[in-house]
Short mmCIF file of C-alpha atoms in Angstrom, two decimals:
data_model
loop_
_atom_site.label_atom_id
_atom_site.label_comp_id
_atom_site.label_asym_id
_atom_site.label_seq_id
_atom_site.Cartn_x
_atom_site.Cartn_y
_atom_site.Cartn_z
CA MET A 89 11.12 -20.28 9.32
CA LYS A 90 8.15 -20.61 6.85
CA PHE A 91 7.13 -17.88 3.73
CA SER A 92 3.70 -18.37 2.29
CA GLY A 93 4.94 -15.73 -0.69
CA LYS A 94 7.67 -15.85 -3.11
CA LYS A 95 8.16 -12.31 -4.89
CA ILE A 96 9.60 -9.76 -2.90
CA LEU A 97 9.95 -6.04 -4.17
CA ILE A 98 12.76 -4.28 -2.08
CA THR A 99 12.67 -0.29 -2.64
CA GLY A 100 15.86 1.03 -2.28
CA GLY A 101 17.59 -2.27 -4.14
CA SER A 102 21.09 -0.95 -4.31
CA SER A 103 21.55 0.11 -0.90
CA LYS A 104 24.09 -1.90 1.53
CA ILE A 105 20.56 -3.15 3.11
CA GLY A 106 18.51 -3.71 0.09
CA LEU A 107 21.38 -5.79 -1.54
CA GLY A 108 21.73 -8.04 1.96
CA LEU A 109 18.33 -8.75 1.84
CA ALA A 110 18.06 -9.76 -1.78
CA LYS A 111 20.99 -12.07 -0.87
CA ALA A 112 19.36 -13.06 2.28
CA SER A 113 16.04 -13.65 0.79
CA MET A 114 17.56 -15.99 -2.05
CA GLU A 115 18.71 -18.02 0.49
CA LYS A 116 15.35 -18.78 2.26
CA GLY A 117 14.17 -19.49 -1.46
CA LEU A 118 12.51 -16.04 -2.16
CA PHE A 119 12.64 -14.41 -5.24
CA PRO A 120 13.74 -10.49 -5.02
CA ILE A 121 12.60 -7.42 -7.33
CA LEU A 122 15.08 -4.84 -6.79
CA THR A 123 14.30 -1.16 -7.63
CA TYR A 124 17.05 1.79 -8.52
CA ARG A 125 16.63 4.45 -9.76
CA ASN A 126 19.78 5.28 -12.31
CA ASP A 127 22.18 3.43 -14.10
CA ASN A 128 24.83 3.72 -11.15
CA GLY A 129 22.03 2.07 -8.94
CA LEU A 130 21.80 -0.70 -11.84
CA THR A 131 25.30 -1.32 -12.02
CA LYS A 132 25.86 -1.47 -8.26
CA ILE A 133 22.79 -4.34 -7.91
CA LYS A 134 24.74 -6.39 -10.96
CA GLU A 135 28.00 -6.20 -9.31
CA SER A 136 26.98 -7.21 -6.35
CA LEU A 137 24.83 -10.31 -7.44
CA GLU A 138 26.65 -11.03 -10.31
CA ASP A 139 26.66 -14.69 -8.91
CA GLU A 140 22.96 -14.91 -8.78
CA LYS A 141 20.17 -15.62 -11.30
CA PHE A 142 16.98 -15.74 -9.85
CA TYR A 143 16.28 -11.94 -9.10
CA GLU A 144 15.30 -9.00 -11.31
CA THR A 145 15.78 -5.30 -11.50
CA LEU A 146 13.23 -2.41 -11.43
CA MET A 147 13.82 1.23 -12.53
CA LEU A 148 11.34 3.04 -10.05
CA ASP A 149 11.89 6.48 -9.71
CA PHE A 150 10.14 8.23 -6.93
CA LYS A 151 10.59 11.88 -8.24
CA ASN A 152 7.80 11.21 -10.74
CA PRO A 153 4.60 10.02 -8.93
CA GLU A 154 2.79 9.89 -12.41
CA VAL A 155 4.93 6.82 -13.71
CA ILE A 156 4.95 4.73 -10.53
CA SER A 157 1.87 2.95 -11.77
CA ASP A 158 3.00 1.91 -15.36
CA SER A 159 6.47 0.91 -13.76
CA LEU A 160 4.25 -1.77 -11.78
CA LYS A 161 1.93 -2.78 -14.39
CA SER A 162 3.77 -5.76 -15.89
CA PHE A 163 3.81 -7.54 -12.26
CA SER A 164 0.72 -9.72 -11.40
CA LYS A 165 1.68 -11.07 -8.29
CA ILE A 166 4.06 -9.51 -5.50
CA ASP A 167 4.20 -11.02 -1.85
CA TYR A 168 6.30 -8.70 -0.09
CA LEU A 169 7.06 -5.07 0.04
CA VAL A 170 10.08 -4.05 1.94
CA ASP A 171 10.07 0.08 1.31
CA LEU A 172 13.69 1.26 2.11
CA VAL A 173 14.06 4.20 -0.14
CA HIS A 174 13.60 7.62 1.26
CA GLY A 175 15.48 10.78 0.37
CA ASN A 176 16.83 13.52 2.84
CA MET A 177 15.70 16.99 3.48
CA GLU A 178 17.93 18.63 6.28
CA THR A 179 16.90 22.15 7.13
CA ILE A 180 15.02 24.03 10.41
CA VAL A 181 11.14 24.44 9.57
CA ALA A 182 11.84 28.12 9.90
CA ASN A 183 13.91 27.97 6.89
CA ALA A 184 11.98 25.73 4.55
CA ASP A 185 11.96 26.53 0.83
CA LEU A 186 8.43 26.26 -0.23
CA ASP A 187 9.11 24.36 -3.46
CA LYS A 188 11.58 22.39 -2.21
CA THR A 189 9.30 21.28 0.36
CA LYS A 190 6.47 20.29 -1.79
CA GLU A 191 9.09 18.34 -3.98
CA TYR A 192 10.20 16.57 -1.26
CA TYR A 193 6.81 15.56 -0.19
CA GLU A 194 5.96 14.61 -3.65
CA GLU A 195 8.92 12.46 -4.03
CA ASN A 196 8.73 10.47 -0.50
CA VAL A 197 5.15 10.52 0.48
CA ILE A 198 3.11 10.87 -2.55
CA SER A 199 5.06 8.46 -4.49
CA ARG A 200 5.14 6.24 -2.03
CA ILE A 201 1.11 6.35 -1.87
CA VAL A 202 1.07 5.51 -5.35
CA LEU A 203 3.05 2.69 -4.69
CA MET A 204 1.19 1.25 -1.64
CA LYS A 205 -1.98 1.36 -3.41
CA GLU A 206 -0.75 -0.42 -6.50
CA ILE A 207 1.17 -3.09 -4.35
CA SER A 208 -1.52 -3.69 -2.10
CA ARG A 209 -4.36 -3.97 -5.14
CA LEU A 210 -2.21 -6.77 -6.05
CA MET A 211 -2.02 -8.57 -2.59
CA VAL A 212 -5.54 -8.36 -2.06
CA LYS A 213 -6.26 -10.02 -5.30
CA ASN A 214 -4.08 -12.69 -4.23
CA ARG A 215 -5.15 -12.75 -0.95
CA PHE A 216 -1.71 -12.43 0.53
CA GLY A 217 0.61 -9.79 1.12
CA ARG A 218 3.29 -8.40 3.68
CA LEU A 219 4.46 -5.09 3.38
CA ILE A 220 7.34 -3.79 5.77
CA TYR A 221 8.31 -0.03 5.92
CA ILE A 222 11.65 0.88 7.41
CA SER A 223 11.30 4.22 9.21
CA SER A 224 13.47 5.55 11.64
CA ILE A 225 13.73 6.33 15.23
CA ALA A 226 14.25 10.01 13.95
CA ALA A 227 10.65 9.86 13.02
CA HIS A 228 9.45 10.18 16.68
CA ARG A 229 12.81 11.51 18.04
CA PRO A 230 14.43 13.87 15.22
CA ASN A 231 17.42 15.98 15.40
CA HIS A 232 17.44 19.52 14.76
CA GLY A 233 16.62 19.91 10.76
CA GLN A 234 15.07 16.42 10.49
CA GLY A 235 11.73 18.10 11.07
CA PHE A 236 10.72 17.18 7.37
CA TYR A 237 12.25 13.91 7.45
CA ALA A 238 10.44 12.99 10.30
CA SER A 239 7.29 14.28 9.35
CA SER A 240 7.36 12.61 6.13
CA LYS A 241 8.37 9.20 7.69
CA LEU A 242 5.63 9.65 10.25
CA ALA A 243 3.15 10.22 7.12
CA CYS A 244 4.18 6.76 5.26
CA GLU A 245 4.33 5.01 8.81
CA SER A 246 0.70 5.79 9.31
CA LEU A 247 -0.27 4.73 5.94
CA TYR A 248 1.21 1.67 6.21
CA LYS A 249 -0.30 0.69 9.62
CA SER A 250 -3.61 1.61 7.89
CA ILE A 251 -3.13 -0.94 5.08
CA GLY A 252 -2.25 -3.44 7.69
CA HIS A 253 -5.60 -2.48 9.51
CA GLU A 254 -7.96 -2.48 6.65
CA LEU A 255 -6.58 -5.03 4.35
CA GLY A 256 -6.13 -7.27 7.34
CA LYS A 257 -9.19 -9.75 6.72
CA LYS A 258 -7.80 -9.84 3.05
CA GLY A 259 -4.25 -11.21 4.24
CA VAL A 260 -2.27 -8.35 3.92
CA THR A 261 -0.49 -7.26 6.79
CA SER A 262 2.09 -4.64 7.43
CA ILE A 263 4.91 -3.34 10.13
CA VAL A 264 6.83 -0.52 10.62
CA LEU A 265 10.42 -1.04 11.69
CA ARG A 266 12.24 2.01 13.46
CA PRO A 267 15.88 1.33 13.25
CA GLY A 268 18.41 3.63 15.19
CA TYR A 269 21.85 3.67 14.38
CA ILE A 270 22.70 1.08 11.66
CA ASN A 271 26.19 0.76 10.04
CA ALA A 272 25.24 1.45 6.81
CA GLY A 273 23.64 4.26 4.54
CA ARG A 274 23.92 8.06 5.53
CA ALA A 275 24.45 6.99 8.94
CA GLU A 276 27.91 5.19 8.10
CA SER A 277 30.26 7.91 8.05
CA PHE A 278 28.70 9.44 10.79
CA ILE A 279 29.01 6.73 12.95
CA GLY A 280 32.86 6.24 11.68
CA LYS A 281 33.30 9.87 13.11
CA PHE A 282 31.29 9.62 16.03
CA LYS A 283 30.98 5.85 17.24
CA GLU A 284 32.45 6.00 20.95
CA LYS A 285 30.19 9.11 21.83
CA ILE A 286 27.05 7.31 20.07
CA ILE A 287 27.68 4.05 21.60
CA LYS A 288 27.86 5.61 24.99
CA GLN A 289 24.20 6.56 24.45
CA ILE A 290 22.95 2.94 23.69
CA PRO A 291 21.89 1.08 26.57
CA SER A 292 23.06 -2.47 24.81
CA ARG A 293 26.50 -0.55 24.00
CA LYS A 294 26.13 -1.78 20.44
CA ILE A 295 25.41 -0.41 17.04
CA LEU A 296 23.69 -2.45 14.70
CA GLU A 297 25.82 -3.97 11.28
CA ALA A 298 23.82 -3.91 8.15
CA GLU A 299 23.89 -7.84 7.94
CA GLU A 300 22.22 -8.00 11.91
CA PHE A 301 19.13 -5.60 10.45
CA VAL A 302 18.91 -7.66 7.42
CA ASN A 303 18.31 -11.11 9.35
CA THR A 304 15.83 -9.10 11.24
CA ILE A 305 13.81 -7.96 8.47
CA VAL A 306 13.60 -11.61 6.81
CA PHE A 307 12.42 -12.59 10.19
CA PHE A 308 9.36 -10.09 9.80
CA LEU A 309 8.96 -11.69 6.51
CA SER A 310 8.34 -14.87 7.24
CA ASP A 311 4.64 -16.30 8.82
CA GLU A 312 6.17 -16.72 12.00
CA SER A 313 6.07 -12.93 12.57
CA LEU A 314 2.05 -12.67 10.95
CA GLY A 315 0.93 -11.88 14.53
CA PHE A 316 2.70 -8.35 14.04
CA ASN A 317 0.42 -6.04 11.96
CA ALA A 318 -0.54 -2.24 11.73
CA THR A 319 1.96 -1.76 14.51
CA ASP A 320 5.98 -0.25 14.71
CA LEU A 321 8.79 -1.76 16.66
CA THR A 322 11.87 -0.11 17.38
CA ILE A 323 15.06 -1.75 17.18
CA ASP A 324 17.59 0.53 18.71
CA GLY A 325 19.19 -1.14 21.54
CA GLY A 326 17.02 0.77 23.59
CA PHE A 327 18.57 4.69 22.71
CA SER A 328 15.25 5.99 22.32
CA PHE A 329 14.02 5.00 25.84
CA GLY A 330 14.40 6.77 29.12
CA LYS A 331 16.52 10.07 29.56
CA SER A 332 19.99 9.73 28.41
CA PHE A 333 21.35 11.56 31.57
CA MET B 265 -22.21 -18.40 -17.34
CA ASN B 266 -24.39 -14.72 -17.35
CA VAL B 267 -22.95 -11.70 -15.91
CA LEU B 268 -25.46 -12.07 -12.71
CA GLU B 269 -23.86 -15.83 -12.15
CA GLU B 270 -20.56 -14.70 -12.66
CA ILE B 271 -20.83 -11.81 -10.14
CA LYS B 272 -22.87 -14.32 -7.67
CA GLU B 273 -19.78 -16.41 -7.84
CA ILE B 274 -17.50 -13.62 -7.41
CA ILE B 275 -19.41 -12.46 -4.25
CA SER B 276 -19.95 -15.58 -2.46
CA GLU B 277 -15.72 -15.80 -2.90
CA VAL B 278 -14.93 -12.65 -1.75
CA LEU B 279 -17.73 -12.69 1.13
CA ASP B 280 -17.34 -16.25 2.10
CA ILE B 281 -20.69 -17.23 1.74
CA GLU B 282 -22.91 -19.52 0.02
CA LYS B 283 -24.01 -18.54 -3.63
CA GLY B 284 -27.30 -19.43 -2.97
CA GLU B 285 -27.26 -16.74 -0.25
CA ILE B 286 -26.94 -13.69 -2.88
CA ALA B 287 -30.35 -13.06 -5.04
CA GLU B 288 -30.59 -9.91 -7.62
CA GLU B 289 -32.72 -8.25 -5.36
CA SER B 290 -29.88 -8.55 -2.42
CA TYR B 291 -28.31 -5.66 -0.72
CA LEU B 292 -24.88 -5.59 -0.82
CA ILE B 293 -24.01 -4.15 2.51
CA ARG B 294 -27.68 -3.94 4.43
CA GLU B 295 -28.23 -7.94 3.80
CA LEU B 296 -24.87 -9.37 2.88
CA ASP B 297 -22.71 -7.40 5.09
CA ALA B 298 -19.95 -6.07 2.47
CA GLU B 299 -17.68 -3.39 3.84
CA SER B 300 -15.26 -1.10 1.78
CA VAL B 301 -12.43 -3.59 1.39
CA ASP B 302 -14.70 -6.02 0.13
CA PHE B 303 -15.71 -3.70 -2.57
CA LEU B 304 -12.07 -3.33 -3.58
CA GLU B 305 -11.39 -6.97 -3.44
CA MET B 306 -15.13 -7.18 -5.78
CA ALA B 307 -13.55 -4.53 -8.08
CA LEU B 308 -10.48 -6.24 -9.06
CA SER B 309 -12.12 -9.48 -9.66
CA PHE B 310 -15.03 -7.84 -11.89
CA SER B 311 -12.05 -6.06 -13.97
CA GLU B 312 -10.35 -9.25 -14.29
CA VAL B 313 -13.67 -11.46 -15.18
CA PHE B 314 -15.17 -9.18 -17.52
CA GLY B 315 -11.90 -7.58 -19.14
CA PHE B 316 -12.31 -3.63 -18.35
CA GLU B 317 -11.71 -1.43 -15.93
CA VAL B 318 -14.40 -1.28 -13.22
CA GLN B 319 -14.28 2.00 -11.65
CA ASP B 320 -14.94 1.47 -7.79
CA ASP B 321 -16.81 4.85 -7.10
CA PHE B 322 -19.19 4.03 -9.78
CA ILE B 323 -20.20 0.72 -9.48
CA PHE B 324 -20.68 1.11 -6.09
CA LEU B 325 -22.05 4.50 -6.15
CA ARG B 326 -19.75 6.08 -3.89
CA ASN B 327 -20.98 9.81 -4.38
CA PHE B 328 -24.66 9.12 -4.69
CA GLN B 329 -25.78 11.03 -1.53
CA GLU B 330 -23.27 13.92 -2.80
CA TYR B 331 -24.95 14.17 -5.96
CA MET B 332 -28.51 14.42 -4.38
CA ALA B 333 -27.05 17.14 -2.34
CA GLU B 334 -25.62 18.77 -5.68
CA ALA B 335 -28.85 18.57 -7.28
CA GLU B 336 -30.33 19.93 -4.15
CA GLU B 337 -28.37 23.07 -3.58
CA ASN B 338 -28.43 23.82 -7.39
CA GLY B 339 -32.21 23.25 -7.42
CA LEU B 340 -31.79 20.71 -10.21
CA ASN B 341 -34.04 17.66 -10.60
CA ILE B 342 -32.54 14.84 -8.55
CA ASN B 343 -33.56 12.08 -10.56
CA SER B 344 -31.89 13.28 -13.60
CA LEU B 345 -28.80 14.70 -12.11
CA LEU B 346 -28.16 10.86 -10.80
CA CYS B 347 -29.45 9.34 -14.34
CA LYS B 348 -26.82 11.47 -15.75
CA LYS B 349 -24.07 10.54 -13.30
CA TYR B 350 -25.00 6.89 -13.02
CA GLU B 351 -25.99 5.91 -16.57
CA PHE B 352 -26.08 2.51 -16.44
CA LEU B 353 -29.00 2.85 -13.72
CA SER B 354 -32.95 3.45 -14.87
CA SER B 355 -34.88 6.55 -14.30
CA TYR B 356 -37.10 3.67 -12.40
CA ARG B 357 -34.41 2.23 -10.39
CA VAL B 358 -33.26 5.62 -9.53
CA ASP B 359 -36.70 6.57 -8.30
CA GLU B 360 -36.84 3.45 -6.12
CA MET B 361 -33.69 4.50 -4.80
CA LEU B 362 -34.41 7.48 -3.78
CA SER B 363 -37.61 6.39 -1.91
CA ASP B 364 -35.30 3.32 -0.25
CA ILE B 365 -32.52 5.79 1.06
CA LYS B 366 -33.37 6.62 4.15
CA SER B 367 -33.25 2.86 5.45
CA GLY B 368 -29.82 2.47 4.91
CA ASN B 369 -27.40 1.78 1.86
CA ILE B 370 -29.21 1.22 -1.44
CA ILE B 371 -26.83 -1.03 -3.52
CA LYS B 372 -28.37 -4.48 -5.10
CA ILE B 373 -26.41 -6.98 -6.73
CA LYS B 374 -28.97 -6.02 -9.71
CA ASP B 375 -26.83 -2.70 -9.85
CA LEU B 376 -23.84 -4.25 -9.94
CA VAL B 377 -25.23 -6.42 -13.16
CA SER B 378 -26.79 -2.99 -14.71
CA TYR B 379 -23.30 -1.34 -14.57
CA ILE B 380 -21.48 -4.69 -16.14
CA ASN B 381 -23.78 -5.01 -18.79
CA PHE B 382 -23.50 -1.34 -19.65
CA TYR B 383 -19.74 -0.95 -19.86
CA LYS B 384 -18.76 -4.68 -21.12
CA LYS B 385 -17.55 -4.42 -24.29
#
């Protein structure tokens, strides 16, 4: 695999996938910048990457869209963005609290627009950039209570795809990945409890491990994948195709 | 290099055309086929080269027609309102633009030069 860029910003850098991606990208000669939002996140990154030297960390708080631009000011070049971070809001639409809903969209959509704007402008300036947004199959197949999560994911998907469409001629491309069940993050404990039931619903009979998904992301960073632009791809072993029964 | 030459240099790079194809009187969209994404790249380069933050909306006159409508709605003099909004344009140039606007987009290279000369420190 070849890589035209070097610096990769990973939001949600302290997550299992973020840390795995940092290690995998370093192996490919890339330089990861991992974002965190509190001291716990920073400690987790430092502990996990204690033997590594070639990475940076960046405090990036999505709860405050106004400061995101300032947080990114020190960078003159970012070649890749892998956007992993996304908050959860579980409630049925008919029960939504208006203040919490506004807060949720501000944190998960508005802040991301600021991030996308700043990063894509840097990329245009350097005439190269690759943006990968990690969405979820819940974006188009939400369970009860996932309406807000799904709608905010869909909004972000559309914005990311638009960037690839609008800026493709400047060398800036994007792809949205929609994973199904991955043994990482919020899904980990759920999978632990219902593994057998879940597996029966997946045609390939396989739950994706974090490491496998990380390798998929690395491929989509590579030059070989650049033909995939302004599109989304589902990685769920066939789970969301067809009827379950 | 003077401002006009610097601007020509940047535009030739952004649009991937020969510098010789760009003149002070060239229309940016009508003749040079610039698109909105090119404007973004130009504004970023102008900011870098001229050392101040170029406002995309102003330099590329994005709200020109809205201001025209605003003047009409409120019974104001269109030229005066546009000159107030776009301080870097002369009243003569605004008149020229108003008589030309029916034929298409009005921005010329010389307008970019005026903007840079006006705001450059």
